[in-house]
XYZ file of C-alpha atoms in Angstrom:
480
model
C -42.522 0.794 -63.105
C -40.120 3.401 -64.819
C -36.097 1.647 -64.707
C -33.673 4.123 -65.280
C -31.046 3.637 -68.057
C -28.603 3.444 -65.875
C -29.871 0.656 -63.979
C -30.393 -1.290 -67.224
C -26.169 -0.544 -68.190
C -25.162 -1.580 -64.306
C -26.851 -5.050 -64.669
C -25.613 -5.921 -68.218
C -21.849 -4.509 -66.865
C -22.043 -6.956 -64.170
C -23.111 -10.111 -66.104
C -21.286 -11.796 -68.944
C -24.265 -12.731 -71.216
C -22.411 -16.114 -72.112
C -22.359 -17.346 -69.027
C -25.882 -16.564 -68.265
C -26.811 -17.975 -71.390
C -24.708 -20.825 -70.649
C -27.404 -21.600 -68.278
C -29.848 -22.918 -70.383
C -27.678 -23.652 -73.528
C -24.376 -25.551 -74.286
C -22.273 -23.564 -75.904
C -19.294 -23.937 -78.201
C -16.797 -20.883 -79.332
C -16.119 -20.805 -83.272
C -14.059 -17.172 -83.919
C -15.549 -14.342 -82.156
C -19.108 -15.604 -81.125
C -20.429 -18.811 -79.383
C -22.673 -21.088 -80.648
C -25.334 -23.554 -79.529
C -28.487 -25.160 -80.423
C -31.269 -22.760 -80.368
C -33.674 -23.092 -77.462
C -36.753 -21.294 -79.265
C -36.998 -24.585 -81.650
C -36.198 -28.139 -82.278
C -32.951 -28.411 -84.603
C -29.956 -30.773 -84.414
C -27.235 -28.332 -86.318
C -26.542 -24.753 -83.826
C -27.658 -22.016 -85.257
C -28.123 -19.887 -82.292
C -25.042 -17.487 -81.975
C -24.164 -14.963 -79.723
C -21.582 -11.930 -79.752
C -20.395 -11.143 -76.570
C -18.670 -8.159 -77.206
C -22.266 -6.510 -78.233
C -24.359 -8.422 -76.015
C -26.524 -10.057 -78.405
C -27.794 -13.183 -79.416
C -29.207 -14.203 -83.144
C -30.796 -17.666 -84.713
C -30.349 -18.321 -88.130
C -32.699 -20.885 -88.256
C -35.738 -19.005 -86.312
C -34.857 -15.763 -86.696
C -34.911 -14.671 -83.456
C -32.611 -12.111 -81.777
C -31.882 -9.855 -78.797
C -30.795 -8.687 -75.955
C -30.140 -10.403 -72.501
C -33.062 -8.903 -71.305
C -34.766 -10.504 -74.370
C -33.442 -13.991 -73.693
C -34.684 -14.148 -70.621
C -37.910 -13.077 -71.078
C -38.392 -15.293 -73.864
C -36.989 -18.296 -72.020
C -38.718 -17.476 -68.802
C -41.573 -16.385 -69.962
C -41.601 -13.057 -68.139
C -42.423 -9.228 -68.941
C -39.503 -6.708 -69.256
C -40.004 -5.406 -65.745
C -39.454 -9.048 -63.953
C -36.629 -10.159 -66.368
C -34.738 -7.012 -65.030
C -35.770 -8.080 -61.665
C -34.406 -11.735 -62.069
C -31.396 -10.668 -64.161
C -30.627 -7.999 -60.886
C -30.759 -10.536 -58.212
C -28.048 -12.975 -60.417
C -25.708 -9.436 -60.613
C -26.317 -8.518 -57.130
C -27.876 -5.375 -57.492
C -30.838 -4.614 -55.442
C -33.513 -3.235 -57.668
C -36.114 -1.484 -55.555
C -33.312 0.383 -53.957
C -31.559 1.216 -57.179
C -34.964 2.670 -57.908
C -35.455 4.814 -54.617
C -31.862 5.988 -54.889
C -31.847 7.112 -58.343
C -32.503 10.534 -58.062
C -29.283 10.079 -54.380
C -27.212 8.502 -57.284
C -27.777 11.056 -59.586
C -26.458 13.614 -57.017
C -23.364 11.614 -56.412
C -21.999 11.348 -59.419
C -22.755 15.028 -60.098
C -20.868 15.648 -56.802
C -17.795 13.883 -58.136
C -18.080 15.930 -61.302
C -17.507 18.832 -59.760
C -15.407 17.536 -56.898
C -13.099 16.295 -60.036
C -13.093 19.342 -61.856
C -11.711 21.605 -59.159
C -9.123 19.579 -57.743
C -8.347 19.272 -61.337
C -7.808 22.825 -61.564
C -5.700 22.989 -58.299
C -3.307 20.216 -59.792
C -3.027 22.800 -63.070
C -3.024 25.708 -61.325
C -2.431 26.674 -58.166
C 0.769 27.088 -55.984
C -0.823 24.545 -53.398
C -0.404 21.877 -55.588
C 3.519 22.736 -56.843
C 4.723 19.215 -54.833
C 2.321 17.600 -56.839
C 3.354 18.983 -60.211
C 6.612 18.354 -59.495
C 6.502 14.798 -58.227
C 4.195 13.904 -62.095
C 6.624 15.896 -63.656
C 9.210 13.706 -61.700
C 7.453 10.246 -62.760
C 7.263 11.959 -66.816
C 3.263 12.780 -66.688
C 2.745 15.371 -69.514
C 0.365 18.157 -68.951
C -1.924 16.582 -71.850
C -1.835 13.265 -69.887
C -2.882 15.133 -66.924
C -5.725 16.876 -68.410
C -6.667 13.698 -70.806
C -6.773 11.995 -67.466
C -7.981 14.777 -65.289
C -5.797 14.276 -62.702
C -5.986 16.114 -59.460
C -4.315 17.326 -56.185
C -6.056 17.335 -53.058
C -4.364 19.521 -50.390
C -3.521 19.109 -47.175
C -5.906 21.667 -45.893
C -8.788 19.497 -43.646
C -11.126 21.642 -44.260
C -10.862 23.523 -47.559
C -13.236 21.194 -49.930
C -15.669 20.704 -47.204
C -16.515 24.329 -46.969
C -16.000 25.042 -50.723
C -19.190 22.890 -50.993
C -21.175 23.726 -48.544
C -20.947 27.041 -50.301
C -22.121 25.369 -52.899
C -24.998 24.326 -51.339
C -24.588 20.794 -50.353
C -26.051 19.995 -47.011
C -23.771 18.724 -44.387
C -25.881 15.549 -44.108
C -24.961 14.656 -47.801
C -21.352 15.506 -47.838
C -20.990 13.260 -44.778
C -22.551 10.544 -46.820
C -20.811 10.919 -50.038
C -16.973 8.919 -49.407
C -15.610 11.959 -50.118
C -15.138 12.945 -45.980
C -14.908 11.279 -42.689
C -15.787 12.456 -38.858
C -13.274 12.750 -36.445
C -13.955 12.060 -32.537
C -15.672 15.685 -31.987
C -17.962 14.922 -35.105
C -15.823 17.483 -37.560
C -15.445 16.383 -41.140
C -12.154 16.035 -42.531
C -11.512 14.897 -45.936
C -10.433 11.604 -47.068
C -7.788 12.465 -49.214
C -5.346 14.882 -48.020
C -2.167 15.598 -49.746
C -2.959 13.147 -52.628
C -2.763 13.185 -56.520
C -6.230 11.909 -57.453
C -7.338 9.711 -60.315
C -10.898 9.396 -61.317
C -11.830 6.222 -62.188
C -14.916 5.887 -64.306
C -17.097 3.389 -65.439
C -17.953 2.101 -68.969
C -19.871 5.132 -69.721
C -17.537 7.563 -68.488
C -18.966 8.835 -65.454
C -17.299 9.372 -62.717
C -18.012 7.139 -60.130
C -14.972 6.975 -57.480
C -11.701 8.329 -56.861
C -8.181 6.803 -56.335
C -5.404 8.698 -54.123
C -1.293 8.357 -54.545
C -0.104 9.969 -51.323
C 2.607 12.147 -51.362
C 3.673 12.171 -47.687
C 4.798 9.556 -45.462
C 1.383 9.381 -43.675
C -1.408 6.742 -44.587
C -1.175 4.001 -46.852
C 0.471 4.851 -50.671
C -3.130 4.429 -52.100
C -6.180 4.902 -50.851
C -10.265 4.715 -53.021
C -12.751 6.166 -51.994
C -15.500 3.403 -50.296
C -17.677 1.141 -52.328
C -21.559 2.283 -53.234
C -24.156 1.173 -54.860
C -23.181 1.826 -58.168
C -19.141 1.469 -57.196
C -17.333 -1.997 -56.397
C -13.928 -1.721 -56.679
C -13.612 -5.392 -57.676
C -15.475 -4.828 -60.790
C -13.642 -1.846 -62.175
C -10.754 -0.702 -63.607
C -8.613 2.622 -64.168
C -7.847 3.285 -67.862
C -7.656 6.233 -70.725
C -10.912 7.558 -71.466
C -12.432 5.123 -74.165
C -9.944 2.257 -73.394
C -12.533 -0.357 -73.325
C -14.241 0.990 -76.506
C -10.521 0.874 -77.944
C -9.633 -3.185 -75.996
C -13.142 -4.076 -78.247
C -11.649 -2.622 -81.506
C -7.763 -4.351 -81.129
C -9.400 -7.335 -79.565
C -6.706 -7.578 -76.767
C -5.557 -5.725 -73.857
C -2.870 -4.971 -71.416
C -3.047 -5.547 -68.091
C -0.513 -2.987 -65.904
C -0.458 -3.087 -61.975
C -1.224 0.798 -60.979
C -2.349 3.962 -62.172
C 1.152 5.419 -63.539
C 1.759 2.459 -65.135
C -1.410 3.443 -67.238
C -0.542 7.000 -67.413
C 2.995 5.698 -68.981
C 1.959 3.487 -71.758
C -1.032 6.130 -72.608
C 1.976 8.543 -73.243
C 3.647 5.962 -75.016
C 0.922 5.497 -77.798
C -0.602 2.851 -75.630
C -4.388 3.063 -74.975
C -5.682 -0.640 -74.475
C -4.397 -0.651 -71.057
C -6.199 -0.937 -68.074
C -5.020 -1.506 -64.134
C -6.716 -2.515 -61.246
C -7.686 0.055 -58.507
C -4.315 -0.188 -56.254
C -5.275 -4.051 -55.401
C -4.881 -7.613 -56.961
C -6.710 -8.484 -60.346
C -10.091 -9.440 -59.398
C -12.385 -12.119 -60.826
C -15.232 -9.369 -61.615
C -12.301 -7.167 -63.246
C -11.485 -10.370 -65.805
C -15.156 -10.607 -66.071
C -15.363 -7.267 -66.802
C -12.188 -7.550 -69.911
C -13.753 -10.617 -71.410
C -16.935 -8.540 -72.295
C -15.091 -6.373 -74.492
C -11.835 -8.702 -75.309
C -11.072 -12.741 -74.354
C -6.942 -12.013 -74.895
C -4.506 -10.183 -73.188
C -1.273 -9.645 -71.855
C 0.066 -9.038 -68.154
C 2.447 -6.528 -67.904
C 3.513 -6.412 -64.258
C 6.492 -5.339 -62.637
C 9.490 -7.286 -62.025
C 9.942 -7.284 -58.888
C 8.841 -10.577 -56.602
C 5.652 -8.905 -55.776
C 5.076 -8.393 -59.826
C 5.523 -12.404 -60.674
C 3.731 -13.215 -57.481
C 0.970 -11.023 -58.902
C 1.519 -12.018 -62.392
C 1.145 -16.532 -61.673
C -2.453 -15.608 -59.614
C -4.056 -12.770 -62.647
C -2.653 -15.982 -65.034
C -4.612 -18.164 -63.371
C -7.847 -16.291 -62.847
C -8.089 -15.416 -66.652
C -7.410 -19.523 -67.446
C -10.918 -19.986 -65.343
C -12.544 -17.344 -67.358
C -11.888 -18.906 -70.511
C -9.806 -16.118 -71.409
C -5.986 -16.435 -73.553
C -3.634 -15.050 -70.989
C -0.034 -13.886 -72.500
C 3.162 -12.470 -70.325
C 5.720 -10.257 -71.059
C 8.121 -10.513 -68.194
C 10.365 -7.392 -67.015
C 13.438 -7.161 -65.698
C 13.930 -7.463 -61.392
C 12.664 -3.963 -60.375
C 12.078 -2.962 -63.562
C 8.350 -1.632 -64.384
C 6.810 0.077 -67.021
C 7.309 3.321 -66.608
C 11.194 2.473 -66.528
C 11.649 1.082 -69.588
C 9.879 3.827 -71.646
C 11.815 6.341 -70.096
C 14.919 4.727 -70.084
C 14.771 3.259 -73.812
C 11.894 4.313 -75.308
C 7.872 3.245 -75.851
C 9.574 1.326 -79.447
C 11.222 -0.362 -77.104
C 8.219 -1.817 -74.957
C 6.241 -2.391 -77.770
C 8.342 -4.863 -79.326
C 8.509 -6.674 -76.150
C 4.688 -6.471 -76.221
C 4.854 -8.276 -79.886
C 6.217 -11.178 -77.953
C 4.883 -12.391 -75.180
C 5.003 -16.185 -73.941
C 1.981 -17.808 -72.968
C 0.601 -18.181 -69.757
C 1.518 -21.955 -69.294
C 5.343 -21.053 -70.123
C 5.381 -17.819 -67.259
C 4.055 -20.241 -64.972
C 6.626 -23.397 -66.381
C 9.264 -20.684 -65.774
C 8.748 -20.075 -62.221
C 8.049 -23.154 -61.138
C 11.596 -24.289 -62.297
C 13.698 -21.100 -60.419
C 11.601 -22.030 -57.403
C 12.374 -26.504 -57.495
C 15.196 -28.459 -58.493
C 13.501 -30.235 -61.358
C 16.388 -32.814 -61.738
C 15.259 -34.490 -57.962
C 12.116 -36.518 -57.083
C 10.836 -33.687 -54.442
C 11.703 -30.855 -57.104
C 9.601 -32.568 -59.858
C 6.809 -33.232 -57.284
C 6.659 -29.569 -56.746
C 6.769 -28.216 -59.731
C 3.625 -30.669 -60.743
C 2.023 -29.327 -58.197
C 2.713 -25.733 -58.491
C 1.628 -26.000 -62.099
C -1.371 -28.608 -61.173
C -4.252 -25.934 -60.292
C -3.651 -24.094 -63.985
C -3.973 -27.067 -66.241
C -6.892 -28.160 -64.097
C -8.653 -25.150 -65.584
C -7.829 -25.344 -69.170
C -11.312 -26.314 -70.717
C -9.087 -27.896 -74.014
C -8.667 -31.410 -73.347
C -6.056 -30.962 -76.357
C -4.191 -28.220 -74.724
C -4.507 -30.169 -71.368
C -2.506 -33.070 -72.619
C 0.022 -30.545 -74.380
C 0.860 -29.132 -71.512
C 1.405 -32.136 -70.333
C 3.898 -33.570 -72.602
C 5.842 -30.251 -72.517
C 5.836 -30.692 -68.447
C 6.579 -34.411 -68.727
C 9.573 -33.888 -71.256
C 11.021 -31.187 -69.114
C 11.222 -33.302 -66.215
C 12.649 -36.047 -68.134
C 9.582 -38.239 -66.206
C 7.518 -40.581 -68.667
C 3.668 -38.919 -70.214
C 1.694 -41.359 -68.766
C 2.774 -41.166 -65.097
C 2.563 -37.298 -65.617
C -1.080 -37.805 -66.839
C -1.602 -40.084 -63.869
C -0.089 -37.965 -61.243
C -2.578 -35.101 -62.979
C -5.200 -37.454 -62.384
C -4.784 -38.087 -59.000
C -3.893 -35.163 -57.422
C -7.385 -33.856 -59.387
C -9.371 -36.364 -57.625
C -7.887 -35.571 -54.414
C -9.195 -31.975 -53.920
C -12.801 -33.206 -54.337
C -12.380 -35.831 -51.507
C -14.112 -35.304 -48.467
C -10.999 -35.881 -45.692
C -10.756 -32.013 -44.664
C -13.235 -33.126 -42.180
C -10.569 -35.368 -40.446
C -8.615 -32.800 -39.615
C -7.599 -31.465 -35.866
C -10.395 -28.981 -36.675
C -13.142 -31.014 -38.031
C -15.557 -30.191 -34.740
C -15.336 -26.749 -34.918
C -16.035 -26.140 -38.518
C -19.961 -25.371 -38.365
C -20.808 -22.001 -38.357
C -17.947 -20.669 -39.745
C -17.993 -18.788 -42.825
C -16.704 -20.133 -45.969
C -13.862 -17.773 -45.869
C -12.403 -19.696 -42.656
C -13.627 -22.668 -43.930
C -11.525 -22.536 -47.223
C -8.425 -21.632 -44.772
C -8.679 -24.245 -42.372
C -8.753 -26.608 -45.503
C -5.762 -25.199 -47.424
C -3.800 -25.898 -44.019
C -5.123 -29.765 -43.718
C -4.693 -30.161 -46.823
C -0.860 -28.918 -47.092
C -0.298 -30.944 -50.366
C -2.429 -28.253 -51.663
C -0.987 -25.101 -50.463
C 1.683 -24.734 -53.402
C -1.524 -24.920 -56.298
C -3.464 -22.547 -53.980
C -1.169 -19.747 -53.015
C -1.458 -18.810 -56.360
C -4.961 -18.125 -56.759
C -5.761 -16.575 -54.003
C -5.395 -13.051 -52.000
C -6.359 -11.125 -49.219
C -8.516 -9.818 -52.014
C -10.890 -12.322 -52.132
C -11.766 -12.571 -48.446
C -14.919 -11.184 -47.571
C -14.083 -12.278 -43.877
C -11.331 -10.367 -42.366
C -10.341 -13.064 -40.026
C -9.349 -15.037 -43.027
C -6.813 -12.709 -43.451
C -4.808 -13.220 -40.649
């Protein structure tokens, strides 16, 4: 059974080889690589290491090395063609239709090549796409960071890109299918992106494999992706410079920005370890994704209530990654883009040589949101804070942050360890199933069940809120 390459590069993109490995050994980090004792023979000192930012594992006492593919094979004891199979199920990707739809893939991303390339060259060139010019020009996008980027413009024309393929002969069938069009009620395509600026947003190898959309009229929503595929989930990508995870492996540290001009204005300002997610909240798979290539980095979001709302839920998620999550915090309605054209990339990069921690950002809010000097204020701000230190796998930096806490609310260490304590062993107890709803909870999905928890469990709401998003509902009456 012939795998394709690419199948091989999806499956080790999707899964962190330290957590997989995690399954069968206990690891410890030391520096840049984890270590455990080795499960191919009997020692009591680890000597089995592995670098995650190369995807390989090595024992200095046995001598045996890899990659994930190797490790499970060996551990398993399986051939090369069922260790991809198992290691596909735990990413999600189904194999045997990976393999039908190679050759279907193939022709996708070839599609998007070329789609890319000429609505490139309308952005550069023609007089279609002068709004478009003028609103980058507007927002201080250079002509090299449009053609680094390959930006595009997508006219409003329903109909011109359609027919310019099918010229090039692309059946009607497959354009249909691609993400690129929809069908209206008499069954004629249209496009999906129709008087856009379009980003191309590529995966780890550089391929194009989707496209974002900024509109620039007051129809439709301000961005719009094209849908998820097989070898697309927006989730588990992000929009960068060309090479930027290649360059977050080399610094060891990124910067996480909220959109696609924020990227476009720190590339232009010298800064190329910076990444955004694809017009949504930060996404687990999109930390899982970072931590491959880099376990620090710094949150650069916008100032602006939406920005720190964002900012306290992307600090969290990293915290349950394992990952060292650093802020630096803008001004109200301030992002990005403003500061280096108002004073200057020096400017932002100093701010970007000091950042405060996660724990601080989070400290911060807390105390403009309670009165820390009254009982309910201190109550709240334990519990707004609660969820984060609940994650922090340091039992050291656990009870640090709980001294700082405890001192800053003038309460004594020990009942702030206490209350830590309890309000822990309250979210594992079992009393959601008392609630008003309790009878009509089977069946439902665990979306709806996690919602109809948070609201009998209100003493939790203020340690949830920040975690979660529409994002990361699968069920879209869990939304509402």
């Amino acid at each position: 059974m012939m795998i394709p390459d690419h199948t091989l590069a999806e499956i080790t993109d999707r899964l962190d080889m330290v957590d997989v490995v995690s399954g069968y050994v206990t690891l410890k980090r030391r520096g840049n690589r984890y270590w455990g004792l080795c499960p191919f023979h009997t020692e009591k000192t680890p000597s089995f290491s592995i670098t995650p930012d190369k995807s390989v594992y090595y024992c200095f006492g046995c001598h045996q090395g890899g990659s994930l593919y190797t490790f499970i094979m060996e551990t398993e004891k399986l051939d090369f063609v069922e260790a991809v199979r198992f290691l596909a199920r735990l990413a999600g990707i189904e194999l045997e239709l990976e393999q039908r739809d190679s050759s279907r893939r193939d022709a996708y991303l070839e599609l998007y090549r070329r789609v890319s390339g000429s609505l490139h060259f309308l952005l550069s060139s023609h007089a279609r796409a002068t709004a478009a010019r003028n609103y980058l020009m507007s927002r201080g996008v250079s002509q090299d960071t449009l053609n680094c980027f390959q930006l595009g413009y997508a006219p409003s024309d329903g109909r011109w890109l359609f027919d310019f393929l099918i010229e090039k002969s692309y059946s009607r069938e497959f354009l249909l299918d691609c993400g690129l069009f929809l069908q209206d009620r008499q069954g004629s395509p249209r496009p999906l992106f129709r008087d856009r600026v379009i980003f191309p947003i590529r995966n780890s190898r550089q391929e194009i494999i989707a496209f974002g959309g900024r509109n620039l009229s007051d129809y439709g929503p301000k961005y719009l992706n094209t849908p998820e595929t097989s070898f697309f989930r927006k989730g588990e990508n992000l929009f960068g410079p060309p090479g930027a995870l290649k360059r977050i492996r080399e610094t060891n540290s990124f910067i996480l920005v909220e959109g696609y001009m924020d990227v476009l204005a720190l590339y232009q300002g010298g800064i190329d370890s910076c990444v955004a997610p694809l017009g949504t909240a930060v996404s687990v798979g999109q930390f899982k994704l970072l931590k491959r290539y880099s376990r620090i980095g710094i949150l650069l979001f916008d100032g602006d209530e939406a920005g720190i709302r964002a900012t306290e839920r992307a600090i969290n998620l990293g915290e349950q990654q394992g990952m060292v999550i650093e802020v630096v915090s803008l001004p109200e309605n301030v992002d990005p883009a403003d500061i280096i054209e108002k004073e200057g990339a020096e400017t932002l990069k100093k701010s970007l040589k000091y950042p405060i921690n996660g724990f601080q950002f989070l400290l911060n809010s807390a105390l403009s949101r309670y009165d820390y000097k009254t009982p309910d204020g201190k109550q709240g701000i334990f519990g707004f804070l609660n969820s984060y230190i609940a994650t922090v796998e340091s039992q050291v930096r656990r009870d640090g942050y709980l001294r700082v806490l405890a001192e800053k609310l003038q309460v004594d260490y020990e009942s702030a360890r206490s209350d830590f304590i309890n309000r822990e062993n309250r979210v594992y107890k079992t009393d959601v199933v008392e609630s008003p709803w309790a009878e009509t909870l089977g069946g439902l999905s665990t979306d709806l069940f996690l919602v109809f928890a948070v609201a009998a469990n209100r003493d939790q709401f203020s340690r949830l809120r920040v975690q979660l998003s529409v994002e990361d509902f699968e069920d879209t009456r869990a939304d509402s």
